[in-house]
Amino acid sequence: MESLHQSIAVRFSYDVHFTRDLWSITNPLLSQVIATGSNLAKSAIVIVDSGLLDYHPQLLTKITNYADYYADQIKLATEPIVVPGGEAAKNDPTLVDQIHQTIEQVGLCRHSYVLAIGGGAVIDMAGYAAATAHRGIRLIRIPTTVLAQNDSGVGVKNGINALGKKNFLGTFAPPVAVLNDFDFLTTLDDRDWRAGIAEAVKVALIKDRNFFEFISDRADDLAQQDSQAMEQLIYRCCQLHLNHIASYGDPFEMGSSRPLDFGHWAAHKLEHLTHYRLRHGEAVAIGMALDCTYSYLTGLLAKAEWQQIIRTLKQLGFKLYVPELSRDMENLTLENSIFRGLVEFREHLGGDLAIMLLQQIGEGTEVNQVNIPVYQKAISMLQKIEVETISQFN
Amino acid sequence: MESLHQSIAVRFSYDVHFTRDLWSITNPLLSQVIATGSNLAKSAIVIVDSGLLDYHPQLLTKITNYADYYADQIKLATEPIVVPGGEAAKNDPTLVDQIHQTIEQVGLCRHSYVLAIGGGAVIDMAGYAAATAHRGIRLIRIPTTVLAQNDSGVGVKNGINALGKKNFLGTFAPPVAVLNDFDFLTTLDDRDWRAGIAEAVKVALIKDRNFFEFISDRADDLAQQDSQAMEQLIYRCCQLHLNHIASYGDPFEMGSSRPLDFGHWAAHKLEHLTHYRLRHGEAVAIGMALDCTYSYLTGLLAKAEWQQIIRTLKQLGFKLYVPELSRDMENLTLENSIFRGLVEFREHLGGDLAIMLLQQIGEGTEVNQVNIPVYQKAISMLQKIEVETISQFN
């Protein structure tokens, strides 16, 4: 009997909106997004990052009031569910269970909504819970950090950490909408504000020289929490990110298509080695500094461009070295060696090793093998830069 | 700032192959499927339904020998993993954890393979584990029952039972290939052989009158385990199933597209009410008899066609009534009432209630509300038919 061939195309569409004061009853955006294509009020549950409540003590009340006011569009199936923020959200498997239980208890269906409000970790975790209940309940992401607004929040992934590996469990599952509320950024602490800039630097470095020049020019403003510079940065970063996902023909990375992962092999490992003392963006800044320095040392990247990158990262306020970079650096097989990150990165992405390097600002290039001694030298250079003044880069 | 719009199309392609003696080293099919597009041997783990080993005691040895012989294409990352068969596979959450742990321990990447050999339940469970590790490891389904070969095994879903609900956890995740080995069918017991026919009857009734006539004509042969009739049945059922998924533009059921779920609202509830004493196919046969009888009683379906359907189901050997159908049938709000299945069905599929009925053999039609007293009458009729001779239908 002849084989049967199946070929299906699944289309996913979603809008990324930019707004302020999302939960004010004078802002109809969320109600409009939820009401699309239906006359009935839609059931929803809301997952809230506990980190928000210190700075937005009225948030839960505002959410409830909003749902009351827009009762024709939204029906809150239960009180907002508060979960720990940061990597803790992805390290505790009972949170996913708790959301599943709530979904079951209140009887959400696949046309209901899960609203996830918070940093990237909470959104990743809630997104995974939503994607696996009833084979996928509609997810609206409401990211509240720079990192989540310009990077993870606009992508097609979710996940939690498991078995000691970052993002070991997860799915590809696009949201139905992303609502970026700039007002949440005004209450970020210095570290969270800065950490999110790292992903914008990443996209700029491998995709868009003009964008990098903008970041470089406005580095001091960005470091000093200039809202207008930050909003421009987030908007452009979202655009580049969405374009990348849409234009490579393989958004779920089934073939050899790669995500935007410059600097990420070392970053993922560093987060783990520092027990998440480093924020993701802080680790990415170090990972990028490392891969830029390696690119320079192997003759791929011109010295002046390498200097401009290092100078910009320092101006933005990033540390470019932590002791974990050097730990067991001579012995690649040890669990605590940064270079174990190369193996783990390959495993997670699948296929052969592929590391993104830089051939000039705005243009990444992929290599399939690396020279460890040169990487060791790059680490020593970063250590030296970190302890010296950065005058040589000015 | 203007909203950004994202629209991506994700293409999934897979072949359904029909073969015999898949694990014989003279059969290169599996090695060819795995080797596609690569020169390197691919890592794989194999999940085996324990129910197979009684009838195929050499299976594990054959799998190992096959991988040895085709070592240039397949690298078994560990010994085959044997898991309980039947609904037990979907009721025990530790099995998914165990597969995740194995994937982590042996370092499978997203370009590696999970091979799932067994009935639909084992394939659903292993498919869920594969879909959620590293956001999706490639799945090859090797279904060994009629039901899995002609229905669940060729679709795009996976899942396990949780929180008392069938398929509460799961994802939409197509396999990379399906290998239907007819030899596995020769060792099925009478109940499993018959149960699988129910899904073919379902597709025939709502899609293809000629196919139903074939089943009706060959009902005695099918009941007596005629291989040739069964192979034709499976092939045609796969074709119809694949066409349905591909041709409705919404294979992941995000909008109002419906799966092929005739007779299923009652079937799902009956499985639960009988504590899975009924096999899925056995429950579907009862569910279809119920919805056909309801279609007849409401004037939708002609009497002669209704009689032909009931006669064919009886000839195939299906029971059309179990006492759980009548339990708490007067009180819709009780957990043990069959009619609670209507609510649960709507929740699981999302959106409004939509029940598939029959307007003629080969043509289903959807209704959004039902008349409970008529359904109660239909149940009484099925009870009567079951205790009487079926002479009135001959």
mmCIF file with all atom_site columns, N, CA and C in Angstrom, chain A residues 2-8 10-17 104 109-111 132 134-135 165 168-170 235 242 253 255 347-348, chain B residues 2-8 10-17 104 109-111 132 134-135 165 168-170 235 242 253 255 347-348:
data_model
loop_
_atom_site.group_PDB
_atom_site.id
_atom_site.type_symbol
_atom_site.label_atom_id
_atom_site.label_alt_id
_atom_site.label_comp_id
_atom_site.label_asym_id
_atom_site.label_entity_id
_atom_site.label_seq_id
_atom_site.pdbx_PDB_ins_code
_atom_site.Cartn_x
_atom_site.Cartn_y
_atom_site.Cartn_z
_atom_site.occupancy
_atom_site.B_iso_or_equiv
_atom_site.pdbx_formal_charge
_atom_site.auth_seq_id
_atom_site.auth_comp_id
_atom_site.auth_asym_id
_atom_site.auth_atom_id
_atom_site.pdbx_PDB_model_num
ATOM 1   N N  . GLU A 1 2   ? 0.467   2.184  -0.804 1.00 0.00 ? 2   GLU A N  1
ATOM 2   C CA . GLU A 1 2   ? 1.221   3.418  -0.928 1.00 0.00 ? 2   GLU A CA 1
ATOM 3   C C  . GLU A 1 2   ? 1.182   4.231  0.367  1.00 0.00 ? 2   GLU A C  1
ATOM 4   N N  . SER A 1 3   ? 2.288   4.901  0.666  1.00 0.00 ? 3   SER A N  1
ATOM 5   C CA . SER A 1 3   ? 2.304   5.774  1.838  1.00 0.00 ? 3   SER A CA 1
ATOM 6   C C  . SER A 1 3   ? 1.399   6.978  1.612  1.00 0.00 ? 3   SER A C  1
ATOM 7   N N  . LEU A 1 4   ? 0.834   7.465  2.675  1.00 0.00 ? 4   LEU A N  1
ATOM 8   C CA . LEU A 1 4   ? 0.010   8.679  2.606  1.00 0.00 ? 4   LEU A CA 1
ATOM 9   C C  . LEU A 1 4   ? 0.850   9.852  3.103  1.00 0.00 ? 4   LEU A C  1
ATOM 10  N N  . HIS A 1 5   ? 0.705   10.982 2.426  1.00 0.00 ? 5   HIS A N  1
ATOM 11  C CA . HIS A 1 5   ? 1.497   12.146 2.825  1.00 0.00 ? 5   HIS A CA 1
ATOM 12  C C  . HIS A 1 5   ? 0.598   13.235 3.400  1.00 0.00 ? 5   HIS A C  1
ATOM 13  N N  . GLN A 1 6   ? 0.980   13.728 4.541  1.00 0.00 ? 6   GLN A N  1
ATOM 14  C CA . GLN A 1 6   ? 0.223   14.814 5.172  1.00 0.00 ? 6   GLN A CA 1
ATOM 15  C C  . GLN A 1 6   ? 1.066   16.084 5.186  1.00 0.00 ? 6   GLN A C  1
ATOM 16  N N  . SER A 1 7   ? 0.465   17.198 4.837  1.00 0.00 ? 7   SER A N  1
ATOM 17  C CA . SER A 1 7   ? 1.155   18.478 4.920  1.00 0.00 ? 7   SER A CA 1
ATOM 18  C C  . SER A 1 7   ? 0.143   19.536 5.354  1.00 0.00 ? 7   SER A C  1
ATOM 19  N N  . ILE A 1 8   ? 0.384   20.133 6.483  1.00 0.00 ? 8   ILE A N  1
ATOM 20  C CA . ILE A 1 8   ? -0.557  21.142 6.990  1.00 0.00 ? 8   ILE A CA 1
ATOM 21  C C  . ILE A 1 8   ? 0.202   22.408 7.348  1.00 0.00 ? 8   ILE A C  1
ATOM 22  N N  . VAL A 1 10  ? -0.151  25.740 9.711  1.00 0.00 ? 10  VAL A N  1
ATOM 23  C CA . VAL A 1 10  ? -0.903  26.303 10.831 1.00 0.00 ? 10  VAL A CA 1
ATOM 24  C C  . VAL A 1 10  ? -0.528  27.779 10.947 1.00 0.00 ? 10  VAL A C  1
ATOM 25  N N  . ARG A 1 11  ? -1.523  28.641 10.866 1.00 0.00 ? 11  ARG A N  1
ATOM 26  C CA . ARG A 1 11  ? -1.232  30.074 10.920 1.00 0.00 ? 11  ARG A CA 1
ATOM 27  C C  . ARG A 1 11  ? -1.486  30.626 12.320 1.00 0.00 ? 11  ARG A C  1
ATOM 28  N N  . PHE A 1 12  ? -0.514  31.381 12.796 1.00 0.00 ? 12  PHE A N  1
ATOM 29  C CA . PHE A 1 12  ? -0.634  32.050 14.091 1.00 0.00 ? 12  PHE A CA 1
ATOM 30  C C  . PHE A 1 12  ? -0.507  33.558 13.859 1.00 0.00 ? 12  PHE A C  1
ATOM 31  N N  . SER A 1 13  ? -1.443  34.337 14.394 1.00 0.00 ? 13  SER A N  1
ATOM 32  C CA . SER A 1 13  ? -1.388  35.793 14.256 1.00 0.00 ? 13  SER A CA 1
ATOM 33  C C  . SER A 1 13  ? -1.559  36.432 15.618 1.00 0.00 ? 13  SER A C  1
ATOM 34  N N  . TYR A 1 14  ? -0.789  37.452 15.865 1.00 0.00 ? 14  TYR A N  1
ATOM 35  C CA . TYR A 1 14  ? -1.002  38.204 17.106 1.00 0.00 ? 14  TYR A CA 1
ATOM 36  C C  . TYR A 1 14  ? -0.447  39.606 16.960 1.00 0.00 ? 14  TYR A C  1
ATOM 37  N N  . ASP A 1 15  ? -1.084  40.530 17.698 1.00 0.00 ? 15  ASP A N  1
ATOM 38  C CA . ASP A 1 15  ? -0.640  41.917 17.681 1.00 0.00 ? 15  ASP A CA 1
ATOM 39  C C  . ASP A 1 15  ? 0.149   42.210 18.947 1.00 0.00 ? 15  ASP A C  1
ATOM 40  N N  . VAL A 1 16  ? 1.151   43.082 18.796 1.00 0.00 ? 16  VAL A N  1
ATOM 41  C CA . VAL A 1 16  ? 1.871   43.612 19.946 1.00 0.00 ? 16  VAL A CA 1
ATOM 42  C C  . VAL A 1 16  ? 1.461   45.075 20.081 1.00 0.00 ? 16  VAL A C  1
ATOM 43  N N  . HIS A 1 17  ? 0.787   45.389 21.184 1.00 0.00 ? 17  HIS A N  1
ATOM 44  C CA . HIS A 1 17  ? 0.287   46.745 21.411 1.00 0.00 ? 17  HIS A CA 1
ATOM 45  C C  . HIS A 1 17  ? 1.183   47.473 22.413 1.00 0.00 ? 17  HIS A C  1
ATOM 46  N N  . GLU A 1 104 ? -8.900  23.858 35.735 1.00 0.00 ? 104 GLU A N  1
ATOM 47  C CA . GLU A 1 104 ? -9.864  22.760 35.820 1.00 0.00 ? 104 GLU A CA 1
ATOM 48  C C  . GLU A 1 104 ? -11.037 23.153 36.715 1.00 0.00 ? 104 GLU A C  1
ATOM 49  N N  . CYS A 1 109 ? -12.230 26.902 29.105 1.00 0.00 ? 109 CYS A N  1
ATOM 50  C CA . CYS A 1 109 ? -12.154 26.127 27.871 1.00 0.00 ? 109 CYS A CA 1
ATOM 51  C C  . CYS A 1 109 ? -11.078 26.737 26.973 1.00 0.00 ? 109 CYS A C  1
ATOM 52  N N  . ARG A 1 110 ? -10.886 26.116 25.827 1.00 0.00 ? 110 ARG A N  1
ATOM 53  C CA . ARG A 1 110 ? -9.810  26.555 24.932 1.00 0.00 ? 110 ARG A CA 1
ATOM 54  C C  . ARG A 1 110 ? -10.076 27.934 24.325 1.00 0.00 ? 110 ARG A C  1
ATOM 55  N N  . HIS A 1 111 ? -11.281 28.430 24.439 1.00 0.00 ? 111 HIS A N  1
ATOM 56  C CA . HIS A 1 111 ? -11.565 29.778 23.951 1.00 0.00 ? 111 HIS A CA 1
ATOM 57  C C  . HIS A 1 111 ? -11.558 30.793 25.089 1.00 0.00 ? 111 HIS A C  1
ATOM 58  N N  . THR A 1 132 ? -0.507  23.846 27.816 1.00 0.00 ? 132 THR A N  1
ATOM 59  C CA . THR A 1 132 ? -0.658  22.406 28.007 1.00 0.00 ? 132 THR A CA 1
ATOM 60  C C  . THR A 1 132 ? -2.015  22.007 28.599 1.00 0.00 ? 132 THR A C  1
ATOM 61  N N  . HIS A 1 134 ? -5.925  21.586 28.196 1.00 0.00 ? 134 HIS A N  1
ATOM 62  C CA . HIS A 1 134 ? -6.842  21.463 27.050 1.00 0.00 ? 134 HIS A CA 1
ATOM 63  C C  . HIS A 1 134 ? -6.114  21.671 25.720 1.00 0.00 ? 134 HIS A C  1
ATOM 64  N N  . ARG A 1 135 ? -4.847  21.321 25.666 1.00 0.00 ? 135 ARG A N  1
ATOM 65  C CA . ARG A 1 135 ? -4.014  21.517 24.456 1.00 0.00 ? 135 ARG A CA 1
ATOM 66  C C  . ARG A 1 135 ? -3.878  22.977 24.047 1.00 0.00 ? 135 ARG A C  1
ATOM 67  N N  . LYS A 1 165 ? 18.103  21.952 34.208 1.00 0.00 ? 165 LYS A N  1
ATOM 68  C CA . LYS A 1 165 ? 18.352  22.611 32.921 1.00 0.00 ? 165 LYS A CA 1
ATOM 69  C C  . LYS A 1 165 ? 17.331  23.727 32.686 1.00 0.00 ? 165 LYS A C  1
ATOM 70  N N  . PHE A 1 168 ? 14.093  23.405 30.204 1.00 0.00 ? 168 PHE A N  1
ATOM 71  C CA . PHE A 1 168 ? 14.064  22.000 29.738 1.00 0.00 ? 168 PHE A CA 1
ATOM 72  C C  . PHE A 1 168 ? 12.661  21.605 29.279 1.00 0.00 ? 168 PHE A C  1
ATOM 73  N N  . LEU A 1 169 ? 11.642  22.093 29.996 1.00 0.00 ? 169 LEU A N  1
ATOM 74  C CA . LEU A 1 169 ? 10.264  21.804 29.578 1.00 0.00 ? 169 LEU A CA 1
ATOM 75  C C  . LEU A 1 169 ? 9.633   23.049 28.965 1.00 0.00 ? 169 LEU A C  1
ATOM 76  N N  . GLY A 1 170 ? 8.966   22.877 27.862 1.00 0.00 ? 170 GLY A N  1
ATOM 77  C CA . GLY A 1 170 ? 8.324   24.020 27.219 1.00 0.00 ? 170 GLY A CA 1
ATOM 78  C C  . GLY A 1 170 ? 7.721   23.624 25.892 1.00 0.00 ? 170 GLY A C  1
ATOM 79  N N  . TYR A 1 235 ? 10.510  49.510 21.183 1.00 0.00 ? 235 TYR A N  1
ATOM 80  C CA . TYR A 1 235 ? 9.723   49.406 19.947 1.00 0.00 ? 235 TYR A CA 1
ATOM 81  C C  . TYR A 1 235 ? 10.566  48.810 18.808 1.00 0.00 ? 235 TYR A C  1
ATOM 82  N N  . LEU A 1 242 ? 10.216  40.382 15.951 1.00 0.00 ? 242 LEU A N  1
ATOM 83  C CA . LEU A 1 242 ? 9.075   39.815 15.214 1.00 0.00 ? 242 LEU A CA 1
ATOM 84  C C  . LEU A 1 242 ? 9.478   39.483 13.777 1.00 0.00 ? 242 LEU A C  1
ATOM 85  N N  . GLU A 1 253 ? 11.552  26.412 14.825 1.00 0.00 ? 253 GLU A N  1
ATOM 86  C CA . GLU A 1 253 ? 12.929  25.885 14.867 1.00 0.00 ? 253 GLU A CA 1
ATOM 87  C C  . GLU A 1 253 ? 12.992  24.367 14.720 1.00 0.00 ? 253 GLU A C  1
ATOM 88  N N  . GLY A 1 255 ? 13.873  22.868 11.806 1.00 0.00 ? 255 GLY A N  1
ATOM 89  C CA . GLY A 1 255 ? 15.033  22.547 10.985 1.00 0.00 ? 255 GLY A CA 1
ATOM 90  C C  . GLY A 1 255 ? 16.270  23.138 11.607 1.00 0.00 ? 255 GLY A C  1
ATOM 91  N N  . GLU A 1 347 ? 22.754  20.681 22.735 1.00 0.00 ? 347 GLU A N  1
ATOM 92  C CA . GLU A 1 347 ? 21.677  19.744 23.076 1.00 0.00 ? 347 GLU A CA 1
ATOM 93  C C  . GLU A 1 347 ? 20.316  20.421 23.055 1.00 0.00 ? 347 GLU A C  1
ATOM 94  N N  . HIS A 1 348 ? 20.252  21.611 23.638 1.00 0.00 ? 348 HIS A N  1
ATOM 95  C CA . HIS A 1 348 ? 18.955  22.263 23.753 1.00 0.00 ? 348 HIS A CA 1
ATOM 96  C C  . HIS A 1 348 ? 18.420  22.693 22.392 1.00 0.00 ? 348 HIS A C  1
ATOM 97  N N  . GLU B 1 2   ? 2.289   52.808 17.018 1.00 0.00 ? 2   GLU B N  1
ATOM 98  C CA . GLU B 1 2   ? 1.442   51.884 16.284 1.00 0.00 ? 2   GLU B CA 1
ATOM 99  C C  . GLU B 1 2   ? 1.650   50.435 16.754 1.00 0.00 ? 2   GLU B C  1
ATOM 100 N N  . SER B 1 3   ? 0.585   49.680 16.759 1.00 0.00 ? 3   SER B N  1
ATOM 101 C CA . SER B 1 3   ? 0.729   48.260 17.116 1.00 0.00 ? 3   SER B CA 1
ATOM 102 C C  . SER B 1 3   ? 1.499   47.526 16.017 1.00 0.00 ? 3   SER B C  1
ATOM 103 N N  . LEU B 1 4   ? 2.214   46.507 16.422 1.00 0.00 ? 4   LEU B N  1
ATOM 104 C CA . LEU B 1 4   ? 2.934   45.664 15.458 1.00 0.00 ? 4   LEU B CA 1
ATOM 105 C C  . LEU B 1 4   ? 2.133   44.391 15.257 1.00 0.00 ? 4   LEU B C  1
ATOM 106 N N  . HIS B 1 5   ? 2.079   43.936 14.012 1.00 0.00 ? 5   HIS B N  1
ATOM 107 C CA . HIS B 1 5   ? 1.302   42.731 13.727 1.00 0.00 ? 5   HIS B CA 1
ATOM 108 C C  . HIS B 1 5   ? 2.219   41.586 13.324 1.00 0.00 ? 5   HIS B C  1
ATOM 109 N N  . GLN B 1 6   ? 2.025   40.472 13.956 1.00 0.00 ? 6   GLN B N  1
ATOM 110 C CA . GLN B 1 6   ? 2.822   39.279 13.616 1.00 0.00 ? 6   GLN B CA 1
ATOM 111 C C  . GLN B 1 6   ? 1.907   38.235 12.987 1.00 0.00 ? 6   GLN B C  1
ATOM 112 N N  . SER B 1 7   ? 2.370   37.620 11.913 1.00 0.00 ? 7   SER B N  1
ATOM 113 C CA . SER B 1 7   ? 1.623   36.526 11.302 1.00 0.00 ? 7   SER B CA 1
ATOM 114 C C  . SER B 1 7   ? 2.633   35.501 10.790 1.00 0.00 ? 7   SER B C  1
ATOM 115 N N  . ILE B 1 8   ? 2.538   34.315 11.313 1.00 0.00 ? 8   ILE B N  1
ATOM 116 C CA . ILE B 1 8   ? 3.485   33.279 10.896 1.00 0.00 ? 8   ILE B CA 1
ATOM 117 C C  . ILE B 1 8   ? 2.734   32.014 10.511 1.00 0.00 ? 8   ILE B C  1
ATOM 118 N N  . VAL B 1 10  ? 3.289   27.967 10.150 1.00 0.00 ? 10  VAL B N  1
ATOM 119 C CA . VAL B 1 10  ? 4.198   26.878 10.510 1.00 0.00 ? 10  VAL B CA 1
ATOM 120 C C  . VAL B 1 10  ? 3.760   25.635 9.738  1.00 0.00 ? 10  VAL B C  1
ATOM 121 N N  . ARG B 1 11  ? 4.676   25.076 8.973  1.00 0.00 ? 11  ARG B N  1
ATOM 122 C CA . ARG B 1 11  ? 4.311   23.913 8.168  1.00 0.00 ? 11  ARG B CA 1
ATOM 123 C C  . ARG B 1 11  ? 4.766   22.618 8.841  1.00 0.00 ? 11  ARG B C  1
ATOM 124 N N  . PHE B 1 12  ? 3.853   21.674 8.886  1.00 0.00 ? 12  PHE B N  1
ATOM 125 C CA . PHE B 1 12  ? 4.149   20.348 9.438  1.00 0.00 ? 12  PHE B CA 1
ATOM 126 C C  . PHE B 1 12  ? 3.895   19.314 8.338  1.00 0.00 ? 12  PHE B C  1
ATOM 127 N N  . SER B 1 13  ? 4.848   18.433 8.094  1.00 0.00 ? 13  SER B N  1
ATOM 128 C CA . SER B 1 13  ? 4.669   17.390 7.085  1.00 0.00 ? 13  SER B CA 1
ATOM 129 C C  . SER B 1 13  ? 5.062   16.048 7.681  1.00 0.00 ? 13  SER B C  1
ATOM 130 N N  . TYR B 1 14  ? 4.273   15.052 7.377  1.00 0.00 ? 14  TYR B N  1
ATOM 131 C CA . TYR B 1 14  ? 4.664   13.707 7.813  1.00 0.00 ? 14  TYR B CA 1
ATOM 132 C C  . TYR B 1 14  ? 4.018   12.666 6.912  1.00 0.00 ? 14  TYR B C  1
ATOM 133 N N  . ASP B 1 15  ? 4.700   11.535 6.782  1.00 0.00 ? 15  ASP B N  1
ATOM 134 C CA . ASP B 1 15  ? 4.175   10.432 5.991  1.00 0.00 ? 15  ASP B CA 1
ATOM 135 C C  . ASP B 1 15  ? 3.609   9.360  6.910  1.00 0.00 ? 15  ASP B C  1
ATOM 136 N N  . VAL B 1 16  ? 2.538   8.727  6.439  1.00 0.00 ? 16  VAL B N  1
ATOM 137 C CA . VAL B 1 16  ? 1.999   7.545  7.113  1.00 0.00 ? 16  VAL B CA 1
ATOM 138 C C  . VAL B 1 16  ? 2.341   6.347  6.224  1.00 0.00 ? 16  VAL B C  1
ATOM 139 N N  . HIS B 1 17  ? 3.176   5.456  6.737  1.00 0.00 ? 17  HIS B N  1
ATOM 140 C CA . HIS B 1 17  ? 3.622   4.288  5.973  1.00 0.00 ? 17  HIS B CA 1
ATOM 141 C C  . HIS B 1 17  ? 2.884   3.044  6.435  1.00 0.00 ? 17  HIS B C  1
ATOM 142 N N  . GLU B 1 104 ? 16.738  13.746 29.447 1.00 0.00 ? 104 GLU B N  1
ATOM 143 C CA . GLU B 1 104 ? 17.780  14.606 30.019 1.00 0.00 ? 104 GLU B CA 1
ATOM 144 C C  . GLU B 1 104 ? 19.068  13.816 30.243 1.00 0.00 ? 104 GLU B C  1
ATOM 145 N N  . CYS B 1 109 ? 18.609  15.728 21.906 1.00 0.00 ? 109 CYS B N  1
ATOM 146 C CA . CYS B 1 109 ? 18.361  17.100 21.480 1.00 0.00 ? 109 CYS B CA 1
ATOM 147 C C  . CYS B 1 109 ? 17.108  17.132 20.616 1.00 0.00 ? 109 CYS B C  1
ATOM 148 N N  . ARG B 1 110 ? 16.737  18.316 20.166 1.00 0.00 ? 110 ARG B N  1
ATOM 149 C CA . ARG B 1 110 ? 15.493  18.467 19.415 1.00 0.00 ? 110 ARG B CA 1
ATOM 150 C C  . ARG B 1 110 ? 15.542  17.789 18.050 1.00 0.00 ? 110 ARG B C  1
ATOM 151 N N  . HIS B 1 111 ? 16.724  17.396 17.609 1.00 0.00 ? 111 HIS B N  1
ATOM 152 C CA . HIS B 1 111 ? 16.817  16.670 16.342 1.00 0.00 ? 111 HIS B CA 1
ATOM 153 C C  . HIS B 1 111 ? 16.948  15.167 16.561 1.00 0.00 ? 111 HIS B C  1
ATOM 154 N N  . THR B 1 132 ? 7.062   18.148 24.990 1.00 0.00 ? 132 THR B N  1
ATOM 155 C CA . THR B 1 132 ? 7.341   19.154 26.012 1.00 0.00 ? 132 THR B CA 1
ATOM 156 C C  . THR B 1 132 ? 8.801   19.188 26.459 1.00 0.00 ? 132 THR B C  1
ATOM 157 N N  . HIS B 1 134 ? 12.594  20.029 25.715 1.00 0.00 ? 134 HIS B N  1
ATOM 158 C CA . HIS B 1 134 ? 13.295  20.904 24.760 1.00 0.00 ? 134 HIS B CA 1
ATOM 159 C C  . HIS B 1 134 ? 12.327  21.523 23.753 1.00 0.00 ? 134 HIS B C  1
ATOM 160 N N  . ARG B 1 135 ? 11.104  21.760 24.155 1.00 0.00 ? 135 ARG B N  1
ATOM 161 C CA . ARG B 1 135 ? 10.048  22.294 23.271 1.00 0.00 ? 135 ARG B CA 1
ATOM 162 C C  . ARG B 1 135 ? 9.744   21.398 22.072 1.00 0.00 ? 135 ARG B C  1
ATOM 163 N N  . LYS B 1 165 ? -9.896  14.431 34.450 1.00 0.00 ? 165 LYS B N  1
ATOM 164 C CA . LYS B 1 165 ? -10.412 14.705 33.115 1.00 0.00 ? 165 LYS B CA 1
ATOM 165 C C  . LYS B 1 165 ? -9.544  14.046 32.043 1.00 0.00 ? 165 LYS B C  1
ATOM 166 N N  . PHE B 1 168 ? -6.801  16.062 29.765 1.00 0.00 ? 168 PHE B N  1
ATOM 167 C CA . PHE B 1 168 ? -6.757  17.439 30.284 1.00 0.00 ? 168 PHE B CA 1
ATOM 168 C C  . PHE B 1 168 ? -5.436  18.123 29.933 1.00 0.00 ? 168 PHE B C  1
ATOM 169 N N  . LEU B 1 169 ? -4.331  17.355 29.987 1.00 0.00 ? 169 LEU B N  1
ATOM 170 C CA . LEU B 1 169 ? -3.037  17.924 29.601 1.00 0.00 ? 169 LEU B CA 1
ATOM 171 C C  . LEU B 1 169 ? -2.615  17.384 28.245 1.00 0.00 ? 169 LEU B C  1
ATOM 172 N N  . GLY B 1 170 ? -2.145  18.246 27.392 1.00 0.00 ? 170 GLY B N  1
ATOM 173 C CA . GLY B 1 170 ? -1.701  17.796 26.071 1.00 0.00 ? 170 GLY B CA 1
ATOM 174 C C  . GLY B 1 170 ? -1.342  18.971 25.199 1.00 0.00 ? 170 GLY B C  1
ATOM 175 N N  . TYR B 1 235 ? -6.645  1.661  5.929  1.00 0.00 ? 235 TYR B N  1
ATOM 176 C CA . TYR B 1 235 ? -6.087  2.551  4.918  1.00 0.00 ? 235 TYR B CA 1
ATOM 177 C C  . TYR B 1 235 ? -7.076  3.677  4.587  1.00 0.00 ? 235 TYR B C  1
ATOM 178 N N  . LEU B 1 242 ? -6.719  12.043 7.615  1.00 0.00 ? 242 LEU B N  1
ATOM 179 C CA . LEU B 1 242 ? -5.688  13.010 7.207  1.00 0.00 ? 242 LEU B CA 1
ATOM 180 C C  . LEU B 1 242 ? -6.310  14.140 6.395  1.00 0.00 ? 242 LEU B C  1
ATOM 181 N N  . GLU B 1 253 ? -7.299  23.488 15.744 1.00 0.00 ? 253 GLU B N  1
ATOM 182 C CA . GLU B 1 253 ? -8.598  23.784 16.365 1.00 0.00 ? 253 GLU B CA 1
ATOM 183 C C  . GLU B 1 253 ? -8.593  25.051 17.214 1.00 0.00 ? 253 GLU B C  1
ATOM 184 N N  . GLY B 1 255 ? -9.896  27.989 16.109 1.00 0.00 ? 255 GLY B N  1
ATOM 185 C CA . GLY B 1 255 ? -11.157 28.676 15.902 1.00 0.00 ? 255 GLY B CA 1
ATOM 186 C C  . GLY B 1 255 ? -12.304 27.746 16.233 1.00 0.00 ? 255 GLY B C  1
ATOM 187 N N  . GLU B 1 347 ? -16.472 22.280 27.395 1.00 0.00 ? 347 GLU B N  1
ATOM 188 C CA . GLU B 1 347 ? -15.295 22.863 28.044 1.00 0.00 ? 347 GLU B CA 1
ATOM 189 C C  . GLU B 1 347 ? -14.007 22.432 27.348 1.00 0.00 ? 347 GLU B C  1
ATOM 190 N N  . HIS B 1 348 ? -13.925 21.149 27.041 1.00 0.00 ? 348 HIS B N  1
ATOM 191 C CA . HIS B 1 348 ? -12.673 20.649 26.492 1.00 0.00 ? 348 HIS B CA 1
ATOM 192 C C  . HIS B 1 348 ? -12.417 21.201 25.093 1.00 0.00 ? 348 HIS B C  1
#
